[in-house]
Structures are given as C-alpha cells and as structure tokens.
Amino acid sequence: MPVNWLLTLAARIKAEIPDDEESAAVIRGLGACTVSWPHTLTPTEQLQATVAEMQAKAAQIKALLPIEGGVSAQAADKLRELLK
C-alpha cells in the first residue's frame, strides 16, 4: 500500500480513538509488514557506479595484458570486447 494511504489510514484511526486512550492503543497484525520504494540514484551514486564499472574494466584489461610478449587471439578478442 502506498505510504500516503497508510498515513491517511493512521490519521483516521487516531481520530476515532479518544485522546485519553491513545497511548494504550495497539494495531495488531503488522508483524510481516514489508516496506519498499523505487530508489533513484543520486548524481554522486551514479558517478560512483560509473567509476566502479570503469575500475573493474581496467582491472580486466590489465589482467589480459602480458608483462612481456604478445597477446593471444582469445585475449585480444576479450580486450576488443572490453574496449567497446
């Protein structure tokens, strides 16, 4: 259920309870309540994700490059794929 709907429901329930009995009021049956919402990345989180992705690619490229000598055909294909 949307949070705003829940807030409205809580306000309606609270209005029905006498003020002097409000502190003892209990709502039962919410033991398995799950709250979720779509998360939109902030510009900082987007940048962090991009940097992490670029660092992972750089590490893969570095692992494929030999210390000395040539590159195997398989490694060259993988490098081409990473550099796209």
Backbone as JSON Lines, residues from 0, in Angstrom:
{"i":0,"aa":"M","n":[0.85,-1.17,0.0],"ca":[0.0,0.0,0.0],"c":[0.89,1.23,0.0]}
{"i":1,"aa":"P","n":[0.5,2.27,-0.69],"ca":[1.29,3.5,-0.71],"c":[1.4,4.12,0.68]}
{"i":2,"aa":"V","n":[2.53,4.72,0.98],"ca":[2.78,5.32,2.29],"c":[1.75,6.41,2.6]}
{"i":3,"aa":"N","n":[1.41,7.23,1.62],"ca":[0.43,8.29,1.86],"c":[-0.93,7.73,2.27]}
{"i":4,"aa":"W","n":[-1.31,6.59,1.67],"ca":[-2.56,5.94,2.04],"c":[-2.49,5.46,3.49]}
{"i":5,"aa":"L","n":[-1.33,4.9,3.85],"ca":[-1.13,4.42,5.22],"c":[-1.2,5.57,6.22]}
{"i":6,"aa":"L","n":[-0.61,6.71,5.87],"ca":[-0.66,7.88,6.75],"c":[-2.1,8.36,6.94]}
{"i":7,"aa":"T","n":[-2.86,8.35,5.86],"ca":[-4.26,8.75,5.93],"c":[-5.04,7.78,6.82]}
{"i":8,"aa":"L","n":[-4.78,6.5,6.63],"ca":[-5.44,5.48,7.46],"c":[-5.08,5.67,8.92]}
{"i":9,"aa":"A","n":[-3.81,5.9,9.21],"ca":[-3.39,6.11,10.6],"c":[-4.06,7.34,11.19]}
{"i":10,"aa":"A","n":[-4.18,8.41,10.43],"ca":[-4.85,9.62,10.91],"c":[-6.32,9.36,11.21]}
{"i":11,"aa":"R","n":[-6.98,8.58,10.35],"ca":[-8.4,8.26,10.57],"c":[-8.57,7.4,11.83]}
{"i":12,"aa":"I","n":[-7.68,6.41,11.97],"ca":[-7.76,5.55,13.16],"c":[-7.52,6.38,14.42]}
{"i":13,"aa":"K","n":[-6.5,7.22,14.37],"ca":[-6.17,8.06,15.53],"c":[-7.33,8.98,15.9]}
{"i":14,"aa":"A","n":[-8.05,9.49,14.9],"ca":[-9.18,10.37,15.16],"c":[-10.32,9.64,15.87]}
{"i":15,"aa":"E","n":[-10.43,8.33,15.66],"ca":[-11.5,7.54,16.27],"c":[-11.22,7.2,17.73]}
{"i":16,"aa":"I","n":[-9.95,7.23,18.12],"ca":[-9.57,6.84,19.49],"c":[-9.64,8.06,20.4]}
{"i":17,"aa":"P","n":[-10.31,7.94,21.54],"ca":[-10.35,9.06,22.48],"c":[-8.93,9.46,22.91]}
{"i":18,"aa":"D","n":[-8.7,10.74,23.06],"ca":[-7.36,11.25,23.38],"c":[-6.77,10.6,24.61]}
{"i":19,"aa":"D","n":[-7.56,10.38,25.64],"ca":[-7.02,9.82,26.88],"c":[-6.73,8.33,26.77]}
{"i":20,"aa":"E","n":[-7.13,7.68,25.67],"ca":[-6.87,6.24,25.47],"c":[-5.85,5.99,24.36]}
{"i":21,"aa":"E","n":[-5.39,7.05,23.72],"ca":[-4.48,6.93,22.59],"c":[-3.17,6.24,22.93]}
{"i":22,"aa":"S","n":[-2.62,6.52,24.1],"ca":[-1.31,5.95,24.47],"c":[-1.37,4.44,24.64]}
{"i":23,"aa":"A","n":[-2.56,3.87,24.89],"ca":[-2.69,2.43,25.09],"c":[-3.16,1.72,23.81]}
{"i":24,"aa":"A","n":[-3.45,2.47,22.76],"ca":[-3.96,1.86,21.53],"c":[-2.88,1.04,20.84]}
{"i":25,"aa":"V","n":[-3.28,-0.11,20.29],"ca":[-2.36,-1.02,19.6],"c":[-3.02,-1.49,18.31]}
{"i":26,"aa":"I","n":[-2.27,-1.53,17.24],"ca":[-2.74,-2.12,15.99],"c":[-2.03,-3.45,15.84]}
{"i":27,"aa":"R","n":[-2.78,-4.5,15.66],"ca":[-2.22,-5.86,15.57],"c":[-2.21,-6.33,14.12]}
{"i":28,"aa":"G","n":[-1.36,-7.29,13.85],"ca":[-1.34,-7.92,12.53],"c":[-0.35,-7.31,11.56]}
{"i":29,"aa":"L","n":[0.57,-6.5,12.03],"ca":[1.58,-5.91,11.14],"c":[2.95,-6.58,11.3]}
{"i":30,"aa":"G","n":[2.98,-7.77,11.86],"ca":[4.25,-8.46,12.11],"c":[5.04,-8.76,10.86]}
{"i":31,"aa":"A","n":[4.37,-8.97,9.74],"ca":[5.05,-9.31,8.5],"c":[5.03,-8.14,7.51]}
{"i":32,"aa":"C","n":[5.02,-6.95,8.02],"ca":[4.95,-5.75,7.18],"c":[6.25,-5.58,6.41]}
{"i":33,"aa":"T","n":[6.12,-5.29,5.14],"ca":[7.28,-5.03,4.29],"c":[7.12,-3.66,3.66]}
{"i":34,"aa":"V","n":[8.17,-2.86,3.7],"ca":[8.15,-1.53,3.1],"c":[9.13,-1.52,1.94]}
{"i":35,"aa":"S","n":[8.69,-0.99,0.79],"ca":[9.59,-0.89,-0.36],"c":[9.29,0.38,-1.13]}
{"i":36,"aa":"W","n":[10.27,0.85,-1.87],"ca":[10.09,2.01,-2.73],"c":[11.16,1.96,-3.81]}
{"i":37,"aa":"P","n":[10.87,2.55,-4.97],"ca":[11.89,2.58,-6.01],"c":[12.98,3.59,-5.63]}
{"i":38,"aa":"H","n":[14.22,3.17,-5.79],"ca":[15.33,4.05,-5.43],"c":[15.94,4.63,-6.7]}
{"i":39,"aa":"T","n":[16.03,5.94,-6.77],"ca":[16.68,6.62,-7.87],"c":[18.07,7.05,-7.39]}
{"i":40,"aa":"L","n":[19.07,6.67,-8.15],"ca":[20.43,7.02,-7.76],"c":[20.65,8.53,-7.8]}
{"i":41,"aa":"T","n":[21.34,9.02,-6.79],"ca":[21.72,10.43,-6.78],"c":[22.86,10.6,-7.8]}
{"i":42,"aa":"P","n":[23.15,11.83,-8.21],"ca":[24.28,12.03,-9.12],"c":[25.59,11.46,-8.56]}
{"i":43,"aa":"T","n":[25.79,11.56,-7.26],"ca":[27.01,11.01,-6.64],"c":[27.02,9.49,-6.75]}
{"i":44,"aa":"E","n":[25.87,8.85,-6.48],"ca":[25.79,7.39,-6.58],"c":[25.98,6.94,-8.03]}
{"i":45,"aa":"Q","n":[25.45,7.7,-8.99],"ca":[25.64,7.37,-10.4],"c":[27.12,7.44,-10.77]}
{"i":46,"aa":"L","n":[27.8,8.49,-10.3],"ca":[29.22,8.64,-10.57],"c":[30.02,7.51,-9.93]}
{"i":47,"aa":"Q","n":[29.68,7.16,-8.69],"ca":[30.37,6.06,-8.01],"c":[30.2,4.75,-8.78]}
{"i":48,"aa":"A","n":[29.0,4.5,-9.29],"ca":[28.73,3.28,-10.06],"c":[29.55,3.27,-11.34]}
{"i":49,"aa":"T","n":[29.64,4.43,-12.01],"ca":[30.41,4.54,-13.24],"c":[31.89,4.31,-12.97]}
{"i":50,"aa":"V","n":[32.4,4.92,-11.91],"ca":[33.81,4.75,-11.55],"c":[34.1,3.29,-11.23]}
{"i":51,"aa":"A","n":[33.23,2.64,-10.47],"ca":[33.43,1.24,-10.12],"c":[33.43,0.35,-11.37]}
{"i":52,"aa":"E","n":[32.53,0.65,-12.3],"ca":[32.46,-0.12,-13.55],"c":[33.74,0.08,-14.35]}
{"i":53,"aa":"M","n":[34.22,1.31,-14.44],"ca":[35.45,1.59,-15.19],"c":[36.66,0.93,-14.53]}
{"i":54,"aa":"Q","n":[36.71,0.93,-13.2],"ca":[37.82,0.29,-12.49],"c":[37.81,-1.22,-12.72]}
{"i":55,"aa":"A","n":[36.6,-1.81,-12.74],"ca":[36.51,-3.25,-13.0],"c":[36.99,-3.58,-14.4]}
{"i":56,"aa":"K","n":[36.61,-2.76,-15.39],"ca":[37.07,-2.98,-16.77],"c":[38.58,-2.81,-16.86]}
{"i":57,"aa":"A","n":[39.11,-1.8,-16.19],"ca":[40.56,-1.57,-16.21],"c":[41.3,-2.76,-15.62]}
{"i":58,"aa":"A","n":[40.77,-3.32,-14.56],"ca":[41.41,-4.49,-13.93],"c":[41.36,-5.69,-14.88]}
{"i":59,"aa":"Q","n":[40.24,-5.87,-15.59],"ca":[40.15,-6.97,-16.55],"c":[41.14,-6.78,-17.69]}
{"i":60,"aa":"I","n":[41.25,-5.55,-18.18],"ca":[42.19,-5.26,-19.27],"c":[43.62,-5.5,-18.8]}
{"i":61,"aa":"K","n":[43.94,-5.04,-17.61],"ca":[45.3,-5.22,-17.07],"c":[45.63,-6.71,-16.93]}
{"i":62,"aa":"A","n":[44.65,-7.51,-16.51],"ca":[44.88,-8.94,-16.35],"c":[45.12,-9.63,-17.7]}
{"i":63,"aa":"L","n":[44.55,-9.08,-18.76],"ca":[44.72,-9.68,-20.09],"c":[46.04,-9.28,-20.76]}
{"i":64,"aa":"L","n":[46.63,-8.19,-20.33],"ca":[47.87,-7.72,-20.94],"c":[49.06,-8.48,-20.36]}
{"i":65,"aa":"P","n":[49.89,-9.04,-21.23],"ca":[51.06,-9.76,-20.72],"c":[52.13,-8.79,-20.23]}
{"i":66,"aa":"I","n":[52.96,-9.27,-19.34],"ca":[54.07,-8.45,-18.85],"c":[55.04,-8.21,-20.01]}
{"i":67,"aa":"E","n":[55.32,-9.26,-20.76],"ca":[56.18,-9.16,-21.95],"c":[55.61,-10.07,-23.02]}
{"i":68,"aa":"G","n":[55.88,-9.76,-24.26],"ca":[55.44,-10.64,-25.35],"c":[54.11,-10.22,-25.93]}
{"i":69,"aa":"G","n":[53.58,-11.09,-26.78],"ca":[52.35,-10.79,-27.5],"c":[51.11,-11.19,-26.72]}
{"i":70,"aa":"V","n":[49.98,-10.92,-27.34],"ca":[48.68,-11.21,-26.75],"c":[48.05,-12.35,-27.54]}
{"i":71,"aa":"S","n":[47.47,-13.33,-26.85],"ca":[46.81,-14.43,-27.54],"c":[45.57,-13.92,-28.27]}
{"i":72,"aa":"A","n":[45.11,-14.68,-29.25],"ca":[43.92,-14.28,-30.02],"c":[42.71,-14.16,-29.1]}
{"i":73,"aa":"Q","n":[42.59,-15.08,-28.16],"ca":[41.46,-15.05,-27.21],"c":[41.53,-13.79,-26.34]}
{"i":74,"aa":"A","n":[42.71,-13.45,-25.85],"ca":[42.88,-12.25,-25.03],"c":[42.62,-11.0,-25.86]}
{"i":75,"aa":"A","n":[43.05,-11.0,-27.12],"ca":[42.83,-9.84,-28.0],"c":[41.32,-9.64,-28.22]}
{"i":76,"aa":"D","n":[40.6,-10.73,-28.44],"ca":[39.14,-10.63,-28.61],"c":[38.47,-10.08,-27.36]}
{"i":77,"aa":"K","n":[38.92,-10.56,-26.2],"ca":[38.35,-10.09,-24.94],"c":[38.66,-8.6,-24.74]}
{"i":78,"aa":"L","n":[39.88,-8.17,-25.09],"ca":[40.25,-6.76,-24.99],"c":[39.37,-5.9,-25.9]}
{"i":79,"aa":"R","n":[39.13,-6.37,-27.13],"ca":[38.27,-5.62,-28.05],"c":[36.87,-5.46,-27.46]}
{"i":80,"aa":"E","n":[36.36,-6.55,-26.87],"ca":[35.03,-6.51,-26.26],"c":[34.97,-5.52,-25.1]}
{"i":81,"aa":"L","n":[36.0,-5.52,-24.27],"ca":[36.03,-4.6,-23.11],"c":[36.16,-3.15,-23.52]}
{"i":82,"aa":"L","n":[36.83,-2.9,-24.61],"ca":[37.08,-1.53,-25.05],"c":[35.94,-0.92,-25.86]}
{"i":83,"aa":"K","n":[34.9,-1.69,-26.13],"ca":[33.75,-1.17,-26.88],"c":[33.0,-0.16,-26.07]}
